[in-house]
């Protein structure tokens, strides 16, 4: 059975929706950000501050390229789509679902210092610029696009319903 790979901007609820979806489907759940923390022994903000953006993206890409799971909902980091190799590997055994969220909602959920949230972006880049950079990549990799809803269980139910409607076997 294929994995469900959740992609989208930081603040879209990939982790929360992912847990709810995994519970609904009886799947395992994994958050790539947690795997990065386990592999390095440091938080995402620590990696970004001490090693920099390029090192972080290399670590994230490596985690994505080596992730080997089945029957799992995978919450990727918002920057995973910057790694072509990682996305190709994840999609070999997974359906990529873009949790599309309006920029206004994402902006409301973000702290002033994006590094505090562990957001991988060049120094000084705004959340709007990140959104504009990544939106075409989310669209490129998405097998399905689901508009985020206010409740994580509502979004999880919507993901499940869309997958069933188009005939993707769960």
mmCIF file of C-alpha atoms in Angstrom:
data_model
loop_
_atom_site.group_PDB
_atom_site.id
_atom_site.type_symbol
_atom_site.label_atom_id
_atom_site.label_comp_id
_atom_site.label_asym_id
_atom_site.label_seq_id
_atom_site.Cartn_x
_atom_site.Cartn_y
_atom_site.Cartn_z
ATOM 1 C CA UNK A 1 0.000 0.000 0.000
ATOM 2 C CA UNK A 2 1.124 3.476 -0.757
ATOM 3 C CA UNK A 3 2.076 6.115 1.725
ATOM 4 C CA UNK A 4 0.329 9.460 1.890
ATOM 5 C CA UNK A 5 2.836 12.287 1.620
ATOM 6 C CA UNK A 6 1.537 15.617 2.919
ATOM 7 C CA UNK A 7 3.174 18.663 1.372
ATOM 8 C CA UNK A 8 2.482 22.356 1.800
ATOM 9 C CA UNK A 9 3.602 25.548 3.429
ATOM 10 C CA UNK A 10 4.659 25.723 7.055
ATOM 11 C CA UNK A 11 1.602 26.406 9.171
ATOM 12 C CA UNK A 12 -0.832 24.431 6.993
ATOM 13 C CA UNK A 13 -1.288 21.758 9.648
ATOM 14 C CA UNK A 14 0.530 18.881 7.925
ATOM 15 C CA UNK A 15 1.531 17.303 11.226
ATOM 16 C CA UNK A 16 -1.839 17.722 12.909
ATOM 17 C CA UNK A 17 -3.829 16.646 9.860
ATOM 18 C CA UNK A 18 -1.352 13.817 9.278
ATOM 19 C CA UNK A 19 -1.922 12.377 12.747
ATOM 20 C CA UNK A 20 -5.704 12.605 12.343
ATOM 21 C CA UNK A 21 -5.550 11.014 8.885
ATOM 22 C CA UNK A 22 -3.286 8.201 10.098
ATOM 23 C CA UNK A 23 -5.723 7.499 12.949
ATOM 24 C CA UNK A 24 -8.679 7.427 10.541
ATOM 25 C CA UNK A 25 -6.914 5.035 8.156
ATOM 26 C CA UNK A 26 -5.079 2.865 10.662
ATOM 27 C CA UNK A 27 -1.751 3.999 9.199
ATOM 28 C CA UNK A 28 1.477 4.873 10.931
ATOM 29 C CA UNK A 29 2.453 8.529 11.111
ATOM 30 C CA UNK A 30 5.867 10.133 10.736
ATOM 31 C CA UNK A 31 6.873 13.784 10.793
ATOM 32 C CA UNK A 32 10.028 14.469 8.778
ATOM 33 C CA UNK A 33 10.915 17.350 11.116
ATOM 34 C CA UNK A 34 11.011 14.844 14.003
ATOM 35 C CA UNK A 35 13.244 12.520 11.958
ATOM 36 C CA UNK A 36 15.651 15.403 11.322
ATOM 37 C CA UNK A 37 15.750 16.201 15.037
ATOM 38 C CA UNK A 38 16.366 12.530 15.899
ATOM 39 C CA UNK A 39 19.093 12.162 13.268
ATOM 40 C CA UNK A 40 20.983 15.293 14.285
ATOM 41 C CA UNK A 41 20.183 15.618 17.990
ATOM 42 C CA UNK A 42 19.255 19.269 17.366
ATOM 43 C CA UNK A 43 16.097 21.231 16.701
ATOM 44 C CA UNK A 44 15.413 22.723 13.287
ATOM 45 C CA UNK A 45 16.097 26.293 14.501
ATOM 46 C CA UNK A 46 19.417 25.121 16.004
ATOM 47 C CA UNK A 47 20.477 23.556 12.702
ATOM 48 C CA UNK A 48 19.477 26.655 10.746
ATOM 49 C CA UNK A 49 21.308 28.988 13.141
ATOM 50 C CA UNK A 50 24.503 26.948 13.554
ATOM 51 C CA UNK A 51 24.934 25.250 10.172
ATOM 52 C CA UNK A 52 22.890 27.435 7.871
ATOM 53 C CA UNK A 53 20.221 26.965 5.251
ATOM 54 C CA UNK A 54 22.206 24.883 2.757
ATOM 55 C CA UNK A 55 23.244 22.372 5.414
ATOM 56 C CA UNK A 56 19.659 22.123 6.655
ATOM 57 C CA UNK A 57 18.325 21.509 3.150
ATOM 58 C CA UNK A 58 20.969 18.828 2.602
ATOM 59 C CA UNK A 59 19.959 17.063 5.838
ATOM 60 C CA UNK A 60 16.252 17.329 5.002
ATOM 61 C CA UNK A 61 16.831 16.043 1.473
ATOM 62 C CA UNK A 62 18.844 13.084 2.758
ATOM 63 C CA UNK A 63 16.076 12.161 5.211
ATOM 64 C CA UNK A 64 13.500 12.338 2.410
ATOM 65 C CA UNK A 65 15.671 10.307 0.023
ATOM 66 C CA UNK A 66 16.166 7.506 2.546
ATOM 67 C CA UNK A 67 12.708 7.328 4.129
ATOM 68 C CA UNK A 68 11.503 3.753 3.728
ATOM 69 C CA UNK A 69 7.988 3.238 5.070
ATOM 70 C CA UNK A 70 4.735 1.566 4.090
ATOM 71 C CA UNK A 71 1.175 2.357 5.144
ATOM 72 C CA UNK A 72 2.371 5.642 6.595
ATOM 73 C CA UNK A 73 1.166 9.208 6.506
ATOM 74 C CA UNK A 74 4.283 11.355 6.103
ATOM 75 C CA UNK A 75 4.221 15.025 7.093
ATOM 76 C CA UNK A 76 7.059 16.646 5.181
ATOM 77 C CA UNK A 77 8.716 19.903 6.053
ATOM 78 C CA UNK A 78 7.492 22.817 3.981
ATOM 79 C CA UNK A 79 10.862 22.971 2.226
ATOM 80 C CA UNK A 80 10.977 19.289 1.205
ATOM 81 C CA UNK A 81 9.776 20.278 -2.273
ATOM 82 C CA UNK A 82 13.118 22.040 -2.750
ATOM 83 C CA UNK A 83 14.757 18.587 -2.922
ATOM 84 C CA UNK A 84 13.935 16.967 -6.248
ATOM 85 C CA UNK A 85 15.622 13.710 -5.203
ATOM 86 C CA UNK A 86 13.663 13.479 -1.968
ATOM 87 C CA UNK A 87 10.344 14.168 -3.664
ATOM 88 C CA UNK A 88 11.056 11.611 -6.402
ATOM 89 C CA UNK A 89 11.868 8.991 -3.753
ATOM 90 C CA UNK A 90 8.810 9.773 -1.610
ATOM 91 C CA UNK A 91 6.494 9.593 -4.622
ATOM 92 C CA UNK A 92 7.859 6.162 -5.663
ATOM 93 C CA UNK A 93 5.688 4.625 -2.943
ATOM 94 C CA UNK A 94 3.377 7.472 -2.082
ATOM 95 C CA UNK A 95 0.634 9.807 -3.129
ATOM 96 C CA UNK A 96 1.547 13.461 -2.589
ATOM 97 C CA UNK A 97 -1.305 15.529 -1.161
ATOM 98 C CA UNK A 98 -0.854 19.297 -1.112
ATOM 99 C CA UNK A 99 -2.658 20.890 1.821
ATOM 100 C CA UNK A 100 -3.316 24.216 0.169
ATOM 101 C CA UNK A 101 -3.877 27.041 2.609
ATOM 102 C CA UNK A 102 -4.452 30.716 1.832
ATOM 103 C CA UNK A 103 -1.455 32.964 2.442
ATOM 104 C CA UNK A 104 -3.482 35.080 4.885
ATOM 105 C CA UNK A 105 -4.025 32.075 7.181
ATOM 106 C CA UNK A 106 -0.377 31.044 7.001
ATOM 107 C CA UNK A 107 0.768 34.573 7.781
ATOM 108 C CA UNK A 108 -1.480 34.671 10.868
ATOM 109 C CA UNK A 109 0.159 31.473 12.182
ATOM 110 C CA UNK A 110 3.787 32.524 11.712
ATOM 111 C CA UNK A 111 6.046 34.124 14.324
ATOM 112 C CA UNK A 112 7.974 37.262 13.443
ATOM 113 C CA UNK A 113 11.263 35.338 13.380
ATOM 114 C CA UNK A 114 10.728 32.509 10.902
ATOM 115 C CA UNK A 115 13.875 30.695 12.065
ATOM 116 C CA UNK A 116 12.220 30.284 15.490
ATOM 117 C CA UNK A 117 9.601 28.172 13.681
ATOM 118 C CA UNK A 118 12.324 26.192 11.880
ATOM 119 C CA UNK A 119 11.386 27.559 8.455
ATOM 120 C CA UNK A 120 14.113 26.959 5.906
ATOM 121 C CA UNK A 121 14.449 30.124 3.838
ATOM 122 C CA UNK A 122 17.125 32.669 3.039
ATOM 123 C CA UNK A 123 17.671 35.383 5.651
ATOM 124 C CA UNK A 124 15.179 38.219 5.230
ATOM 125 C CA UNK A 125 12.777 36.319 2.949
ATOM 126 C CA UNK A 126 9.164 37.023 3.904
ATOM 127 C CA UNK A 127 6.483 34.376 4.271
ATOM 128 C CA UNK A 128 4.846 35.808 1.139
ATOM 129 C CA UNK A 129 8.078 35.379 -0.847
ATOM 130 C CA UNK A 130 8.439 31.815 0.451
ATOM 131 C CA UNK A 131 4.820 31.147 -0.547
ATOM 132 C CA UNK A 132 5.416 32.531 -4.046
ATOM 133 C CA UNK A 133 8.613 30.488 -4.448
ATOM 134 C CA UNK A 134 7.156 27.188 -3.284
ATOM 135 C CA UNK A 135 3.603 27.264 -4.644
ATOM 136 C CA UNK A 136 4.684 26.151 -8.155
ATOM 137 C CA UNK A 137 6.695 23.309 -6.575
ATOM 138 C CA UNK A 138 3.751 22.111 -4.486
ATOM 139 C CA UNK A 139 1.623 22.157 -7.637
ATOM 140 C CA UNK A 140 4.307 20.252 -9.557
ATOM 141 C CA UNK A 141 4.612 17.429 -7.044
ATOM 142 C CA UNK A 142 0.978 17.181 -5.898
ATOM 143 C CA UNK A 143 -1.061 14.194 -6.995
ATOM 144 C CA UNK A 144 -4.023 15.717 -5.135
ATOM 145 C CA UNK A 145 -4.761 19.208 -3.872
ATOM 146 C CA UNK A 146 -6.952 19.593 -0.797
ATOM 147 C CA UNK A 147 -7.956 22.964 0.595
ATOM 148 C CA UNK A 148 -7.243 23.044 4.319
ATOM 149 C CA UNK A 149 -10.306 23.364 6.501
ATOM 150 C CA UNK A 150 -10.557 24.848 9.998
ATOM 151 C CA UNK A 151 -10.465 21.503 11.873
ATOM 152 C CA UNK A 152 -7.710 18.940 11.358
ATOM 153 C CA UNK A 153 -10.189 16.062 11.404
ATOM 154 C CA UNK A 154 -12.295 17.839 8.762
ATOM 155 C CA UNK A 155 -9.229 18.174 6.538
ATOM 156 C CA UNK A 156 -8.221 14.560 7.210
ATOM 157 C CA UNK A 157 -11.740 13.414 6.270
ATOM 158 C CA UNK A 158 -11.592 15.533 3.110
ATOM 159 C CA UNK A 159 -8.241 13.989 2.087
ATOM 160 C CA UNK A 160 -9.678 10.513 2.623
ATOM 161 C CA UNK A 161 -12.850 11.305 0.655
ATOM 162 C CA UNK A 162 -10.954 12.820 -2.287
ATOM 163 C CA UNK A 163 -8.649 9.806 -2.477
ATOM 164 C CA UNK A 164 -11.588 7.408 -2.494
ATOM 165 C CA UNK A 165 -13.516 9.505 -5.043
ATOM 166 C CA UNK A 166 -10.719 9.395 -7.587
ATOM 167 C CA UNK A 167 -10.170 5.703 -6.996
ATOM 168 C CA UNK A 168 -6.937 5.703 -5.038
ATOM 169 C CA UNK A 169 -6.984 2.577 -2.935
ATOM 170 C CA UNK A 170 -6.239 3.082 0.721
#
